[in-house]
Amino acid sequence: KKKKLIIFSDGEELESSIDIAEISKLAGEGTEIICVGVGTKEGGTVPESDEYGNASGFKRDESGNIVISKLNEESLKEIAAAGKGSYYLSSFNGNEVEKIVKEIISSDELSGEEKEIKMYKHYYQYFLFAGMIFILAAQFANFKKRSRIKES
């Protein structure tokens, strides 16, 4: 069965860190490489967040300047071509993810087999919230009982 490697990147600095010969070797061994370009050609700032996930400014280089990340589609397309895969440009609505899933489903190694993809939606947080409300209500009721006993 073929393996698939999906790379989400802006493509910057990939030319120097990725060897196209190694990518071709992976493809020869049966690994298809799908690249998804993230960002814009005009570039944009890279947000940073603290350990709690709150926005804390923008990424800075060694000199203290704000880093501007630009999409380099050419390098990503080159990697995808060498990896016998596809290139997709990311979007705000995430259409590329649906296209990638369809590509994986319709790939030759799956033809003739039953194909099923399960996408789960988790609902545990609703029950967790209701449980927390009951715990708080029980604690509040217990507190009122203790305060009445002390008053007596």
Coordinates of C-alpha atoms in Angstrom, one line a residue, residues 25-100:
K25 CA 14.0 8.3 -3.6
L26 CA 11.0 8.4 -1.2
A27 CA 8.7 8.5 -4.2
G28 CA 10.5 5.5 -5.7
E29 CA 9.9 3.6 -2.5
G30 CA 6.1 4.3 -2.7
T31 CA 5.7 7.4 -0.7
E32 CA 3.6 10.1 -2.4
I33 CA 4.3 13.7 -1.2
I34 CA 1.4 16.2 -1.1
C35 CA 2.3 19.8 -0.4
V36 CA -0.1 22.4 0.9
G37 CA 1.1 26.0 0.6
V38 CA 0.3 28.2 3.6
G39 CA 0.4 32.0 3.4
T40 CA 0.5 34.6 0.6
K41 CA 3.1 35.7 -1.9
E42 CA 3.0 39.2 -0.5
G43 CA 3.9 37.9 2.9
G44 CA 2.6 38.5 6.4
T45 CA 3.6 38.6 10.0
V46 CA 3.9 35.4 12.0
P47 CA 1.8 35.6 15.2
E48 CA 3.2 34.2 18.5
S49 CA 1.3 32.9 21.4
D50 CA 2.1 32.3 25.0
E51 CA 1.9 28.9 26.8
Y52 CA -1.9 29.3 27.2
G53 CA -2.5 30.0 23.5
N54 CA -3.1 33.7 23.9
A55 CA -1.7 36.1 21.3
S56 CA 1.5 37.6 22.5
G57 CA 2.8 39.6 19.5
F58 CA 4.7 38.6 16.4
K59 CA 7.8 36.4 15.8
R60 CA 11.0 38.3 15.6
D61 CA 14.5 37.5 14.1
E62 CA 17.8 37.8 15.9
S63 CA 18.0 41.5 15.3
G64 CA 14.6 42.1 16.8
N65 CA 12.8 42.8 13.5
I66 CA 9.3 41.4 12.9
V67 CA 9.5 38.3 10.7
I68 CA 7.6 38.5 7.4
S69 CA 6.8 35.0 6.0
K70 CA 6.2 34.8 2.2
L71 CA 4.7 31.8 0.3
N72 CA 7.2 30.2 -2.0
E73 CA 5.0 28.1 -4.2
E74 CA 7.7 27.1 -6.6
S75 CA 9.7 25.1 -4.1
L76 CA 6.5 23.4 -2.8
K77 CA 5.5 22.5 -6.4
E78 CA 9.0 21.2 -7.1
I79 CA 8.9 19.0 -4.0
A80 CA 5.4 17.7 -4.9
A81 CA 6.5 16.9 -8.4
A82 CA 9.6 15.1 -7.2
G83 CA 7.5 13.2 -4.7
K84 CA 5.0 12.2 -7.5
G85 CA 2.3 14.0 -5.5
S86 CA 0.1 17.1 -5.7
Y87 CA 0.3 20.8 -4.6
Y88 CA -2.6 22.7 -3.1
L89 CA -2.8 26.3 -2.0
S90 CA -4.4 26.6 1.5
S91 CA -7.5 28.8 1.9
F92 CA -9.4 30.3 4.8
N93 CA -12.3 27.9 4.2
G94 CA -10.2 24.8 4.1
N95 CA -11.3 23.5 0.7
E96 CA -7.9 22.0 0.1
V97 CA -8.4 19.5 2.9
E98 CA -11.6 18.1 1.2
K99 CA -9.7 17.9 -2.1
I100 CA -6.8 16.0 -0.4

